[in-house]
PDB file of C-alpha atoms in Angstrom:
ATOM      1  CA  GLN Z 624       0.340   0.149   0.156  1.00  0.00           C
ATOM      2  CA  VAL Z 625       1.143   3.385  -0.803  1.00  0.00           C
ATOM      3  CA  ARG Z 626       2.015   5.564   2.254  1.00  0.00           C
ATOM      4  CA  LEU Z 627       2.554   9.355   2.217  1.00  0.00           C
ATOM      5  CA  VAL Z 628       5.520  11.525   3.996  1.00  0.00           C
ATOM      6  CA  GLU Z 629       4.905  15.179   3.842  1.00  0.00           C
ATOM      7  CA  SER Z 630       8.151  17.129   4.739  1.00  0.00           C
ATOM      8  CA  GLY Z 631       9.264  21.260   4.422  1.00  0.00           C
ATOM      9  CA  GLY Z 632       7.048  22.705   7.068  1.00  0.00           C
ATOM     10  CA  GLY Z 633       7.929  25.308   9.051  1.00  0.00           C
ATOM     11  CA  LEU Z 634       7.830  28.892  10.628  1.00  0.00           C
ATOM     12  CA  VAL Z 635       7.782  31.895   8.518  1.00  0.00           C
ATOM     13  CA  GLN Z 636       7.269  35.120   8.200  1.00  0.00           C
ATOM     14  CA  ALA Z 637       4.751  36.310   5.844  1.00  0.00           C
ATOM     15  CA  GLY Z 638       6.019  37.410   2.778  1.00  0.00           C
ATOM     16  CA  GLY Z 639       8.170  34.224   3.034  1.00  0.00           C
ATOM     17  CA  SER Z 640       8.645  31.036   1.013  1.00  0.00           C
ATOM     18  CA  LEU Z 641       8.707  27.187   1.768  1.00  0.00           C
ATOM     19  CA  ARG Z 642       8.866  24.542  -0.409  1.00  0.00           C
ATOM     20  CA  LEU Z 643       6.613  21.513   0.400  1.00  0.00           C
ATOM     21  CA  SER Z 644       7.602  17.165  -0.576  1.00  0.00           C
ATOM     22  CA  CYS Z 645       5.629  14.486  -0.283  1.00  0.00           C
ATOM     23  CA  GLU Z 646       7.188  11.345  -1.047  1.00  0.00           C
ATOM     24  CA  ALA Z 647       5.717   8.000  -1.452  1.00  0.00           C
ATOM     25  CA  SER Z 648       6.800   4.569  -0.353  1.00  0.00           C
ATOM     26  CA  GLY Z 649       4.986   1.087  -1.175  1.00  0.00           C
ATOM     27  CA  GLY Z 650       4.071   1.698  -4.649  1.00  0.00           C
ATOM     28  CA  SER Z 651       4.631   4.104  -7.787  1.00  0.00           C
ATOM     29  CA  LEU Z 652       2.942   7.730  -8.208  1.00  0.00           C
ATOM     30  CA  ARG Z 653       3.358   7.500 -11.571  1.00  0.00           C
ATOM     31  CA  TRP Z 654      -0.537   7.128 -12.344  1.00  0.00           C
ATOM     32  CA  ASN Z 655      -2.188   8.931  -9.520  1.00  0.00           C
ATOM     33  CA  THR Z 656      -3.520  12.250  -9.368  1.00  0.00           C
ATOM     34  CA  MET Z 657      -1.635  14.152  -6.449  1.00  0.00           C
ATOM     35  CA  ALA Z 658      -2.890  17.333  -4.453  1.00  0.00           C
ATOM     36  CA  TRP Z 659      -2.430  19.121  -1.459  1.00  0.00           C
ATOM     37  CA  PHE Z 660      -5.378  20.160   0.807  1.00  0.00           C
ATOM     38  CA  ARG Z 661      -4.592  22.042   4.132  1.00  0.00           C
ATOM     39  CA  ARG Z 662      -6.575  22.456   7.167  1.00  0.00           C
ATOM     40  CA  ALA Z 663      -6.684  26.053   9.042  1.00  0.00           C
ATOM     41  CA  PRO Z 664      -7.123  25.896  13.254  1.00  0.00           C
ATOM     42  CA  GLY Z 665     -11.124  25.311  13.646  1.00  0.00           C
ATOM     43  CA  LEU Z 666     -11.727  24.901  10.128  1.00  0.00           C
ATOM     44  CA  ASP Z 667     -12.213  22.299   7.658  1.00  0.00           C
ATOM     45  CA  ARG Z 668      -9.636  20.910   5.246  1.00  0.00           C
ATOM     46  CA  VAL Z 669      -9.612  22.357   1.863  1.00  0.00           C
ATOM     47  CA  PHE Z 670      -8.332  22.268  -1.776  1.00  0.00           C
ATOM     48  CA  VAL Z 671      -5.239  23.913  -2.271  1.00  0.00           C
ATOM     49  CA  ALA Z 672      -3.502  22.247  -5.772  1.00  0.00           C
ATOM     50  CA  ALA Z 673      -3.571  19.250  -7.642  1.00  0.00           C
ATOM     51  CA  ILE Z 674      -1.544  17.982 -10.561  1.00  0.00           C
ATOM     52  CA  ASN Z 675      -2.315  15.265 -13.061  1.00  0.00           C
ATOM     53  CA  PRO Z 676      -0.580  12.108 -13.563  1.00  0.00           C
ATOM     54  CA  SER Z 677       1.185  13.588 -16.734  1.00  0.00           C
ATOM     55  CA  ALA Z 678       1.755  17.041 -15.142  1.00  0.00           C
ATOM     56  CA  THR Z 679       0.032  18.344 -17.977  1.00  0.00           C
ATOM     57  CA  ASN Z 680      -2.590  20.050 -15.739  1.00  0.00           C
ATOM     58  CA  THR Z 681      -2.442  21.879 -12.696  1.00  0.00           C
ATOM     59  CA  TYR Z 682      -5.121  23.297 -10.392  1.00  0.00           C
ATOM     60  CA  TYR Z 683      -5.432  25.748  -7.858  1.00  0.00           C
ATOM     61  CA  ALA Z 684      -7.523  27.446  -4.963  1.00  0.00           C
ATOM     62  CA  ASP Z 685      -8.323  31.352  -6.064  1.00  0.00           C
ATOM     63  CA  SER Z 686      -6.859  31.751  -2.535  1.00  0.00           C
ATOM     64  CA  VAL Z 687      -3.497  30.619  -3.506  1.00  0.00           C
ATOM     65  CA  LYS Z 688      -3.312  31.194  -7.308  1.00  0.00           C
ATOM     66  CA  GLY Z 689      -0.213  32.905  -8.339  1.00  0.00           C
ATOM     67  CA  ARG Z 690       1.409  32.307  -5.050  1.00  0.00           C
ATOM     68  CA  PHE Z 691       1.742  28.424  -4.871  1.00  0.00           C
ATOM     69  CA  THR Z 692       3.311  26.164  -7.503  1.00  0.00           C
ATOM     70  CA  ILE Z 693       2.398  22.407  -7.173  1.00  0.00           C
ATOM     71  CA  SER Z 694       4.890  19.829  -9.422  1.00  0.00           C
ATOM     72  CA  ARG Z 695       6.261  16.315  -9.388  1.00  0.00           C
ATOM     73  CA  GLU Z 696       9.019  14.016 -10.041  1.00  0.00           C
ATOM     74  CA  ASN Z 697       7.532  10.863 -11.119  1.00  0.00           C
ATOM     75  CA  ALA Z 698      10.911   9.165 -11.156  1.00  0.00           C
ATOM     76  CA  LYS Z 699      11.321  10.549  -7.506  1.00  0.00           C
ATOM     77  CA  ASN Z 700       7.956   9.459  -6.504  1.00  0.00           C
ATOM     78  CA  THR Z 701       7.734  12.840  -5.344  1.00  0.00           C
ATOM     79  CA  VAL Z 702       5.208  15.760  -5.337  1.00  0.00           C
ATOM     80  CA  PHE Z 703       6.271  19.432  -4.176  1.00  0.00           C
ATOM     81  CA  LEU Z 704       4.225  22.419  -3.297  1.00  0.00           C
ATOM     82  CA  GLN Z 705       6.637  25.702  -3.640  1.00  0.00           C
ATOM     83  CA  LEU Z 706       4.583  28.528  -1.101  1.00  0.00           C
ATOM     84  CA  ASP Z 707       5.540  31.969  -2.101  1.00  0.00           C
ATOM     85  CA  THR Z 708       4.551  35.076  -0.545  1.00  0.00           C
ATOM     86  CA  LEU Z 709       3.286  33.532   2.460  1.00  0.00           C
ATOM     87  CA  ARG Z 710       0.448  35.122   4.222  1.00  0.00           C
ATOM     88  CA  ARG Z 711      -0.950  34.626   7.898  1.00  0.00           C
ATOM     89  CA  GLU Z 712      -4.133  32.994   6.413  1.00  0.00           C
ATOM     90  CA  ASP Z 713      -1.930  30.368   4.765  1.00  0.00           C
ATOM     91  CA  THR Z 714      -1.310  29.132   8.446  1.00  0.00           C
ATOM     92  CA  ALA Z 715      -2.647  25.179   8.670  1.00  0.00           C
ATOM     93  CA  VAL Z 716      -1.667  21.578   8.326  1.00  0.00           C
ATOM     94  CA  TYR Z 717      -0.657  20.747   4.699  1.00  0.00           C
ATOM     95  CA  TYR Z 718      -1.877  17.466   3.446  1.00  0.00           C
ATOM     96  CA  CYS Z 719      -0.661  15.538   0.400  1.00  0.00           C
ATOM     97  CA  ALA Z 720      -2.872  13.059  -1.270  1.00  0.00           C
ATOM     98  CA  ALA Z 721      -3.407  10.696  -3.947  1.00  0.00           C
ATOM     99  CA  GLY Z 722      -6.374   9.502  -6.125  1.00  0.00           C
ATOM    100  CA  PRO Z 723      -7.014   7.861  -9.269  1.00  0.00           C
ATOM    101  CA  PRO Z 724      -6.960  10.366 -12.550  1.00  0.00           C
ATOM    102  CA  LEU Z 725      -9.676  12.180 -12.580  1.00  0.00           C
ATOM    103  CA  ALA Z 726     -11.961  13.582 -15.892  1.00  0.00           C
ATOM    104  CA  SER Z 727     -12.849  16.692 -14.460  1.00  0.00           C
ATOM    105  CA  GLN Z 728     -11.384  19.919 -13.425  1.00  0.00           C
ATOM    106  CA  ARG Z 729     -14.195  20.118 -10.306  1.00  0.00           C
ATOM    107  CA  ALA Z 730     -13.245  16.596  -9.152  1.00  0.00           C
ATOM    108  CA  HIS Z 731      -9.949  17.779  -8.744  1.00  0.00           C
ATOM    109  CA  TYR Z 732     -11.294  20.134  -5.595  1.00  0.00           C
ATOM    110  CA  SER Z 733     -12.900  17.232  -4.013  1.00  0.00           C
ATOM    111  CA  SER Z 734     -11.464  15.560  -1.082  1.00  0.00           C
ATOM    112  CA  GLY Z 735     -13.350  12.504  -1.440  1.00  0.00           C
ATOM    113  CA  ASN Z 736     -12.135  11.472  -4.792  1.00  0.00           C
ATOM    114  CA  TYR Z 737      -8.618  11.201  -3.351  1.00  0.00           C
ATOM    115  CA  ARG Z 738      -8.021   7.617  -1.301  1.00  0.00           C
ATOM    116  CA  THR Z 739      -4.203   7.543   0.329  1.00  0.00           C
ATOM    117  CA  TRP Z 740      -3.529  10.367   2.327  1.00  0.00           C
ATOM    118  CA  GLY Z 741      -0.441  11.619   4.251  1.00  0.00           C
ATOM    119  CA  GLN Z 742      -0.369  12.836   7.859  1.00  0.00           C
ATOM    120  CA  GLY Z 743       0.366  16.338   6.983  1.00  0.00           C
ATOM    121  CA  THR Z 744       3.099  19.174   7.803  1.00  0.00           C
ATOM    122  CA  GLN Z 745       2.464  22.340   9.748  1.00  0.00           C
ATOM    123  CA  VAL Z 746       3.224  25.419   8.179  1.00  0.00           C
ATOM    124  CA  THR Z 747       3.092  28.330  10.268  1.00  0.00           C
ATOM    125  CA  VAL Z 748       3.166  31.973   9.035  1.00  0.00           C
ATOM    126  CA  SER Z 749       3.959  34.926  11.219  1.00  0.00           C
ATOM    127  CA  SER Z 750       3.329  38.502  10.709  1.00  0.00           C
TER     128      SER Z 750
END
């Protein structure tokens, strides 16, 4: 069974950057849609970004568009999330998720379409 492990979280000042990694073990991510979600304190988990298996399409929540970039290296079984121009409201636990190839843009936004999840990595943005 595929296991996902996130890393790269930490404490950063507003305006700063972080790069999150999600490494898989126990199987290949080559054929999976990969996504990042986040859960801020007291709120539900929400979609952040997704990338299709061939990395030809990426999808972003409006709140992070233009600031975050999702990418993948299938040969390394790893997915990345580059977080730039961070804001205090980006503070959350960030989760990596893997799912099957998805047919519609809208389908990428739904957590129910992802079968495997990591434990999360904390990102804290200070003012």
